[in-house]
Coordinates of C-alpha atoms and ligand atoms in Angstrom, one line a residue:
M11 CA 179.5 29.8 -22.7
V12 CA 179.5 28.2 -26.1
C13 CA 178.6 24.5 -26.4
F14 CA 180.1 22.6 -29.4
V15 CA 178.6 19.3 -30.4
V16 CA 180.5 16.7 -32.3
G17 CA 179.7 13.0 -33.0
A18 CA 181.0 11.5 -36.2
R19 CA 184.4 11.4 -37.9
P20 CA 184.2 14.4 -40.2
N21 CA 182.9 16.6 -37.3
F22 CA 186.2 16.6 -35.6
M23 CA 188.2 18.1 -38.5
K24 CA 185.5 20.8 -38.9
A25 CA 185.1 21.8 -35.3
A26 CA 188.7 21.8 -34.1
P27 CA 189.8 25.0 -35.8
V28 CA 186.7 26.9 -34.6
L29 CA 187.2 25.8 -31.0
R30 CA 190.9 26.8 -31.2
A31 CA 190.2 30.2 -32.7
L32 CA 187.5 30.9 -30.2
A33 CA 189.9 30.1 -27.4
D34 CA 192.5 32.5 -29.0
Q35 CA 190.1 35.3 -29.6
A36 CA 188.1 35.2 -26.4
P37 CA 189.7 33.1 -23.7
E38 CA 187.2 34.4 -21.2
V39 CA 184.3 32.7 -23.1
G40 CA 183.7 29.2 -21.6
R41 CA 183.6 26.2 -23.9
L42 CA 181.7 23.0 -23.4
L43 CA 182.5 20.1 -25.8
V44 CA 179.8 17.4 -26.1
H45 CA 180.5 14.2 -28.0
T46 CA 177.3 12.4 -29.0
G47 CA 179.1 9.0 -29.5
Q48 CA 177.5 8.5 -33.0
H49 CA 180.9 7.2 -33.9
Y50 CA 182.6 5.3 -31.1
D51 CA 185.3 2.9 -32.5
R52 CA 188.7 4.2 -31.4
E53 CA 189.8 4.7 -35.1
M54 CA 186.5 6.6 -35.9
S55 CA 186.6 8.9 -32.9
E56 CA 189.1 8.9 -30.1
V57 CA 192.1 8.8 -32.4
F58 CA 191.2 12.2 -33.7
L59 CA 190.7 14.0 -30.4
A60 CA 194.4 14.1 -29.4
E61 CA 195.7 14.3 -33.0
L62 CA 193.6 17.3 -33.8
G63 CA 194.2 19.0 -30.5
L64 CA 190.6 18.7 -29.3
P65 CA 190.1 18.7 -25.6
T66 CA 188.6 15.6 -23.9
P67 CA 184.8 16.0 -24.3
D68 CA 183.2 17.4 -21.2
V69 CA 180.2 15.2 -21.8
S70 CA 179.8 12.0 -23.8
L71 CA 176.3 11.0 -24.6
G72 CA 177.2 7.5 -25.9
I73 CA 174.3 7.2 -28.3
G74 CA 176.0 4.6 -30.5
S75 CA 174.6 3.1 -33.7
G76 CA 171.0 2.5 -34.7
S77 CA 168.3 3.6 -37.1
H78 CA 168.0 7.3 -37.9
A79 CA 165.1 7.6 -35.5
E80 CA 167.0 5.8 -32.7
Q81 CA 170.1 7.9 -33.1
S82 CA 168.3 11.1 -33.3
A83 CA 166.0 10.3 -30.3
R84 CA 169.0 9.3 -28.2
V85 CA 170.7 12.7 -28.9
L86 CA 167.5 14.6 -28.1
M87 CA 167.1 12.7 -24.8
G88 CA 170.8 12.8 -23.9
L89 CA 171.6 16.4 -24.8
E90 CA 168.5 18.1 -23.3
P91 CA 169.5 17.6 -19.7
V92 CA 173.0 18.8 -20.4
L93 CA 171.8 22.0 -22.1
L94 CA 169.2 22.6 -19.3
E95 CA 171.9 22.2 -16.7
R96 CA 174.7 24.2 -18.4
R97 CA 172.5 26.8 -20.2
P98 CA 175.1 27.7 -22.9
D99 CA 174.6 31.1 -24.6
L100 CA 175.1 29.4 -28.0
V101 CA 175.2 25.8 -29.4
V102 CA 177.5 25.2 -32.4
V103 CA 176.8 22.2 -34.6
V104 CA 178.9 21.1 -37.7
G105 CA 178.3 19.2 -40.9
D106 CA 175.3 17.1 -41.8
V107 CA 175.2 14.0 -39.7
N108 CA 172.3 12.8 -37.6
S109 CA 174.0 14.3 -34.5
T110 CA 174.0 17.7 -36.1
L111 CA 170.3 18.0 -36.7
A112 CA 169.3 16.3 -33.5
S113 CA 171.5 18.7 -31.5
A114 CA 170.2 21.8 -33.3
L115 CA 166.6 20.6 -32.6
T116 CA 167.3 20.0 -28.9
A117 CA 168.8 23.5 -28.6
V118 CA 166.1 25.5 -30.3
K119 CA 163.4 23.8 -28.3
L120 CA 165.1 25.1 -25.2
D121 CA 165.3 28.6 -26.8
L122 CA 169.0 28.4 -27.3
P123 CA 170.5 30.0 -30.4
V124 CA 172.3 27.6 -32.8
A125 CA 175.2 28.3 -35.2
H126 CA 175.8 25.8 -38.0
V127 CA 179.3 25.4 -39.5
E128 CA 179.2 24.1 -43.1
S129 CA 175.8 25.6 -43.8
G130 CA 174.0 25.7 -47.1
L131 CA 175.3 22.6 -48.9
R132 CA 172.7 21.0 -51.0
S133 CA 172.8 17.9 -53.2
F134 CA 169.1 18.3 -54.1
D135 CA 168.8 14.6 -53.6
P136 CA 166.2 13.7 -51.0
R137 CA 167.3 10.1 -50.9
M138 CA 170.4 11.2 -49.0
P139 CA 169.7 11.4 -45.2
E140 CA 172.3 14.2 -45.0
E141 CA 170.2 16.4 -47.2
H142 CA 167.4 16.5 -44.7
N143 CA 169.9 17.0 -41.9
R144 CA 171.5 20.0 -43.7
K145 CA 168.3 21.7 -44.7
L146 CA 166.5 21.4 -41.4
T147 CA 169.6 22.4 -39.4
D148 CA 170.0 25.5 -41.5
H149 CA 166.4 26.5 -41.0
L150 CA 166.8 26.1 -37.2
S151 CA 170.0 28.1 -37.0
T152 CA 170.5 31.7 -36.1
G153 CA 174.1 31.8 -37.5
L154 CA 174.7 30.0 -40.8
L155 CA 178.4 29.7 -41.6
A156 CA 178.9 28.9 -45.2
H157 CA 182.1 27.6 -46.9
S158 CA 181.4 28.6 -50.5
Q159 CA 179.4 31.1 -52.5
S160 CA 177.0 28.4 -53.9
A161 CA 176.1 27.5 -50.3
V162 CA 175.2 31.2 -49.7
E163 CA 173.1 31.2 -52.8
N164 CA 171.3 28.0 -51.8
L165 CA 170.3 29.6 -48.5
R166 CA 169.1 32.7 -50.2
N167 CA 167.0 30.6 -52.6
E168 CA 165.3 29.0 -49.6
G169 CA 164.3 32.4 -48.3
I170 CA 166.8 32.6 -45.5
D171 CA 167.6 36.2 -44.5
D172 CA 171.1 37.2 -45.7
A173 CA 171.8 38.8 -42.3
R174 CA 172.0 35.3 -40.8
V175 CA 174.4 34.0 -43.4
H176 CA 178.2 34.4 -43.1
L177 CA 180.6 33.3 -45.8
V178 CA 183.6 32.2 -43.6
G179 CA 185.3 29.5 -45.8
N180 CA 186.1 25.9 -45.1
T181 CA 187.2 25.0 -41.5
M182 CA 188.0 21.4 -42.6
I183 CA 190.7 22.9 -44.8
D184 CA 192.2 24.8 -41.8
T185 CA 192.8 21.3 -40.3
L186 CA 194.4 20.2 -43.5
V187 CA 196.7 23.2 -43.7
L188 CA 197.8 22.8 -40.1
H189 CA 198.7 19.1 -40.4
L190 CA 199.9 18.7 -44.0
D191 CA 203.7 19.0 -43.5
R192 CA 203.6 16.6 -40.6
A193 CA 201.4 14.2 -42.6
R194 CA 203.7 14.1 -45.6
S195 CA 206.9 13.9 -43.5
E196 CA 205.6 10.7 -41.8
A197 CA 205.5 9.0 -45.3
P198 CA 202.5 6.8 -44.4
W199 CA 202.7 5.0 -47.7
E200 CA 205.8 3.2 -46.6
A201 CA 203.8 1.0 -44.2
W202 CA 202.5 -0.8 -47.3
N203 CA 205.7 -0.5 -49.4
L204 CA 204.0 2.0 -51.7
S205 CA 205.7 4.9 -53.4
P206 CA 204.3 8.5 -53.8
R207 CA 202.1 9.0 -56.9
E208 CA 202.0 5.3 -57.5
Y209 CA 198.8 4.1 -55.8
G210 CA 195.1 5.0 -55.8
L211 CA 193.4 5.7 -52.5
V212 CA 189.8 4.6 -52.1
T213 CA 187.1 5.5 -49.5
L214 CA 183.5 4.4 -49.8
H215 CA 180.7 4.6 -47.2
R216 CA 177.5 6.0 -48.6
P217 CA 174.5 3.8 -48.0
A218 CA 173.3 4.4 -51.5
L219 CA 176.4 2.6 -52.8
V220 CA 177.6 0.2 -50.1
D221 CA 174.2 -0.9 -48.8
D222 CA 173.2 -1.9 -52.3
E223 CA 174.5 -5.4 -52.8
R224 CA 174.6 -5.2 -56.6
L225 CA 176.4 -1.8 -56.7
L226 CA 178.8 -2.9 -54.0
G227 CA 179.6 -6.2 -55.9
T228 CA 180.1 -4.3 -59.2
T229 CA 182.3 -1.8 -57.4
V230 CA 184.5 -4.5 -55.9
E231 CA 184.8 -6.2 -59.3
A232 CA 185.9 -2.9 -60.8
L233 CA 188.4 -2.2 -58.1
I234 CA 189.9 -5.7 -58.4
A235 CA 190.3 -5.1 -62.2
L236 CA 191.8 -1.6 -61.7
S237 CA 194.3 -3.0 -59.2
A238 CA 196.0 -4.8 -62.0
D239 CA 197.0 -1.4 -63.3
R240 CA 198.3 0.0 -60.0
P241 CA 198.0 -0.7 -56.3
L242 CA 194.9 0.5 -54.5
L243 CA 194.8 1.3 -50.8
F244 CA 191.3 1.1 -49.3
P245 CA 190.8 2.1 -45.6
V246 CA 187.4 0.6 -44.9
H247 CA 184.7 2.5 -43.0
P248 CA 182.9 0.2 -40.5
R249 CA 179.6 0.4 -42.5
T250 CA 181.4 -0.8 -45.6
R251 CA 183.4 -3.5 -43.7
A252 CA 180.1 -5.0 -42.5
R253 CA 178.7 -5.0 -46.0
I254 CA 181.8 -6.5 -47.6
E255 CA 181.8 -9.2 -45.0
S256 CA 178.1 -10.0 -45.3
A257 CA 178.5 -10.2 -49.1
C258 CA 181.5 -12.5 -48.6
L259 CA 183.7 -10.2 -50.8
A260 CA 186.7 -9.8 -48.5
E261 CA 188.6 -12.9 -49.7
A262 CA 188.4 -11.9 -53.4
I263 CA 189.5 -8.4 -52.6
E264 CA 192.4 -9.5 -50.5
A265 CA 193.6 -11.9 -53.2
S266 CA 193.9 -8.9 -55.6
G267 CA 196.1 -5.8 -55.6
V268 CA 193.6 -4.0 -53.4
I269 CA 194.9 -3.5 -49.9
L270 CA 192.2 -3.2 -47.3
T271 CA 193.0 -1.5 -44.0
E272 CA 191.1 -0.3 -40.9
P273 CA 190.1 3.4 -41.0
L274 CA 193.2 5.5 -40.6
A275 CA 194.2 8.3 -38.3
Y276 CA 193.9 11.8 -39.8
G277 CA 197.6 12.4 -40.5
A278 CA 198.1 9.0 -42.1
F279 CA 195.1 9.4 -44.3
L280 CA 196.0 13.0 -45.2
G281 CA 199.6 12.0 -46.1
L282 CA 198.3 9.2 -48.3
E283 CA 195.8 11.6 -50.0
A284 CA 198.5 14.2 -50.7
E285 CA 200.7 11.7 -52.5
A286 CA 198.1 9.5 -54.2
A287 CA 198.0 9.1 -58.0
F288 CA 194.2 9.6 -57.6
V289 CA 191.5 9.2 -55.0
L290 CA 188.2 7.4 -55.6
T291 CA 185.6 8.3 -53.1
D292 CA 182.0 9.0 -52.1
S293 CA 183.0 11.1 -49.1
G294 CA 182.1 14.7 -48.9
G295 CA 185.2 15.9 -47.0
V296 CA 187.6 13.9 -49.3
Q297 CA 186.3 15.8 -52.4
E298 CA 187.2 19.0 -50.6
E299 CA 190.6 17.9 -49.4
T300 CA 191.7 16.5 -52.8
S301 CA 190.7 19.7 -54.4
V302 CA 193.0 21.7 -52.2
L303 CA 195.8 19.2 -52.5
R304 CA 195.4 19.2 -56.3
I305 CA 195.0 15.5 -56.4
R306 CA 192.6 14.1 -59.0
C307 CA 189.4 12.9 -57.3
F308 CA 186.8 10.6 -58.8
T309 CA 183.4 10.7 -57.0
L310 CA 181.3 7.6 -57.2
R311 CA 178.0 9.4 -56.7
D312 CA 175.3 10.8 -58.9
N313 CA 175.7 14.3 -57.5
T314 CA 177.8 16.5 -55.2
E315 CA 176.7 19.1 -52.7
R316 CA 180.2 20.6 -53.2
P317 CA 180.0 21.9 -56.8
V318 CA 183.0 24.2 -56.2
T319 CA 185.2 21.1 -56.1
V320 CA 184.2 20.4 -59.7
E321 CA 184.3 24.0 -60.9
L322 CA 187.6 25.1 -59.3
G323 CA 188.9 21.9 -57.8
T324 CA 190.0 18.5 -59.0
N325 CA 186.7 16.5 -58.7
I326 CA 185.1 14.5 -61.5
V327 CA 181.7 13.1 -60.5
L328 CA 181.6 9.7 -62.2
G329 CA 178.0 8.9 -61.0
A330 CA 177.0 5.9 -59.0
Q331 CA 178.2 3.8 -61.9
P332 CA 181.0 1.5 -60.7
E333 CA 181.6 0.3 -64.3
R334 CA 183.1 3.8 -64.9
I335 CA 185.9 3.0 -62.6
A336 CA 187.5 1.3 -65.7
E337 CA 187.8 4.7 -67.3
I338 CA 190.1 6.0 -64.6
P339 CA 193.4 5.1 -66.3
S340 CA 192.4 7.1 -69.4
L341 CA 190.9 10.0 -67.4
L342 CA 194.2 10.3 -65.5
A343 CA 195.9 11.3 -68.7
A344 CA 194.3 14.8 -68.6
P345 CA 196.3 17.2 -66.5
V346 CA 194.9 18.3 -63.2
Q347 CA 194.1 22.0 -63.4
G348 CA 192.1 24.3 -61.2
D349 CA 192.2 27.5 -59.2
P350 CA 192.5 28.1 -55.5
I351 CA 189.0 28.1 -53.9
P352 CA 188.2 31.4 -52.2
L353 CA 188.4 31.3 -48.4
W354 CA 189.7 27.7 -48.3
D355 CA 192.9 29.2 -46.9
G356 CA 193.5 27.8 -43.5
R357 CA 191.9 30.8 -41.7
A358 CA 188.2 29.9 -41.8
G359 CA 188.2 29.0 -38.1
E360 CA 189.3 32.5 -37.2
R361 CA 186.5 34.0 -39.3
A362 CA 184.0 31.5 -37.8
A363 CA 185.0 32.4 -34.3
A364 CA 184.6 36.1 -35.0
V365 CA 181.0 35.4 -36.2
L366 CA 180.2 33.4 -33.1
L367 CA 181.4 36.3 -30.9
K368 CA 179.2 38.6 -32.9
I369 CA 176.2 36.4 -32.3
L370 CA 177.1 36.3 -28.6
G371 CA 177.1 40.1 -28.6
Ligands
UD1_9 C1 177.6 8.9 -40.9 C2 176.8 10.0 -41.5 C3 177.4 10.4 -42.8 C4 178.9 10.7 -42.7 C5 179.6 9.5 -42.1 C6 181.0 9.9 -41.8 C7 174.4 10.2 -40.9 C8 173.1 9.9 -41.3 N1 175.4 9.7 -41.6 O1 177.4 7.8 -41.7 O2 176.8 11.6 -43.3 O3 179.4 10.8 -44.0 O4 179.0 9.2 -40.8 O5 181.8 8.8 -41.6 O6 174.6 10.7 -39.8 N2 179.9 1.8 -37.0 C9 180.8 1.1 -36.3 N3 181.6 1.9 -35.4 C10 181.5 3.2 -35.4 C11 180.6 3.9 -36.1 C12 179.8 3.1 -37.0 O7 180.9 -0.1 -36.3 O8 182.3 3.8 -34.6 C13 179.0 1.0 -37.9 C14 177.7 0.5 -37.3 O9 177.4 -0.7 -37.8 C15 176.7 1.5 -37.8 C16 177.3 1.9 -39.2 O10 178.7 1.8 -39.0 O11 175.4 1.0 -37.9 C17 176.9 3.2 -39.7 O12 177.2 4.3 -38.8 P1 176.3 5.6 -38.7 O13 176.9 6.6 -37.8 O14 174.9 5.3 -38.5 O15 176.4 6.1 -40.2 P2 177.7 6.3 -41.1 O16 177.5 5.4 -42.3 O17 178.9 6.2 -40.3
UDP10 N1 189.6 10.4 -43.0 C1 190.5 9.8 -42.0 N2 190.7 8.5 -42.1 C2 190.2 7.7 -43.0 C3 189.3 8.2 -43.9 C4 189.0 9.6 -43.9 O1 191.0 10.6 -41.2 O2 190.5 6.5 -43.0 C5 189.2 11.8 -42.9 C6 189.3 12.6 -44.2 O3 190.6 13.1 -44.3 C7 188.3 13.7 -43.9 C8 187.2 13.0 -43.1 O4 187.8 11.9 -42.6 O5 188.9 14.7 -43.1 C9 186.1 12.6 -44.0 O6 185.2 11.9 -43.3 P1 184.2 10.9 -43.9 O7 184.6 10.5 -45.3 O8 183.9 9.8 -42.9 O9 182.8 11.7 -43.9 P2 182.1 12.7 -45.0 O10 183.1 13.8 -45.3 O11 181.7 11.9 -46.2 O12 180.9 13.1 -44.3

């Protein structure tokens, strides 16, 4: 039996294609889906299960929010008895959130092999909590499933044996490929009276940006100024919502051309991404999706662990410098170019499932 652990929003898009492909390739292999509950609001979790065709989780740990130590400890405490009782042959973790590392650690301490989907990403920025999650998870894992060549090279540079590393491509893009036509046909922009290619789409949630009151304030000012140029639609992550409210910024934003919404369901967000004039973000997954959609992406961070989105995709890393948001209208004048990214082709889940079956022997 293979145990899949998910917990936070981007996990669902990455795990669903692998679960589906494993069921297709080896229906006889049992599957156990554990949801840690790191994300728990309906629009950060439940909404994605049905939409992405994930089964109802067999086990929900309900760990909720808290400090890094609290979240990790609750996963360790909650997952251990589940793994002891069910004794899966393999534990699959995805991405780089706290649930990922804590689940991998729980499994290896019980001598269970771990496969890590989206292995090898490195920002080389130790201030990012995800960087520790990624690195440590990779070093705990038996199967390292990478989505790009630079990830393979990062693992090699850390001395990880090539035999453990498998370049399978990007499973999050499988989800995009599967849902894109539906997402576009639902014309989600109409709900805000927007037109395709007219609006900018914004998502921000990194603590380095939104937990810094000065940076958040400057970002909001820059967004308000940019919204004089064209409408901006900003589905707000709950971390960011809390920071905007505590800094009393909501009223000024809402009085401008910036439309704030709750976090959106996957299809609605994907449709909006696919027809945006540009996307401004600090999300990892959104840098990847815009690259495949060939929509210009501006990343409000100092670095990216996804260099292929800059080299072959549509990503421009602005830096954590909100004042650079003012450059967007002139930067948009340059045509969007780029090449298809190898193995980001909608079939990574199939290749990932084949690797899992190989590990299972
Ligand atoms: C987490 C991941 C991050 C990922 C992001 C995806 C870690 C360290 N961070 O960041 O890598 O990019 O998820 O969205 O794992 N909250 C709610 N409702 C929810 C979830 C969160 O209100 O359903 C609020 C809580 O106040 C919570 C805060 O958001 O304290 C942050 O949530 P948390 O899961 O700790 O980190 P994220 O910022 O979501
Ligand atoms: N996403 C979504 N609704 C939203 C914002 C994002 O469905 O309102 C999707 C997005 O298309 C991508 C994933 O969430 O598939 C990215 O998750 P997030 O930005 O929370 O995390 P990160 O990728 O930064 O870890």
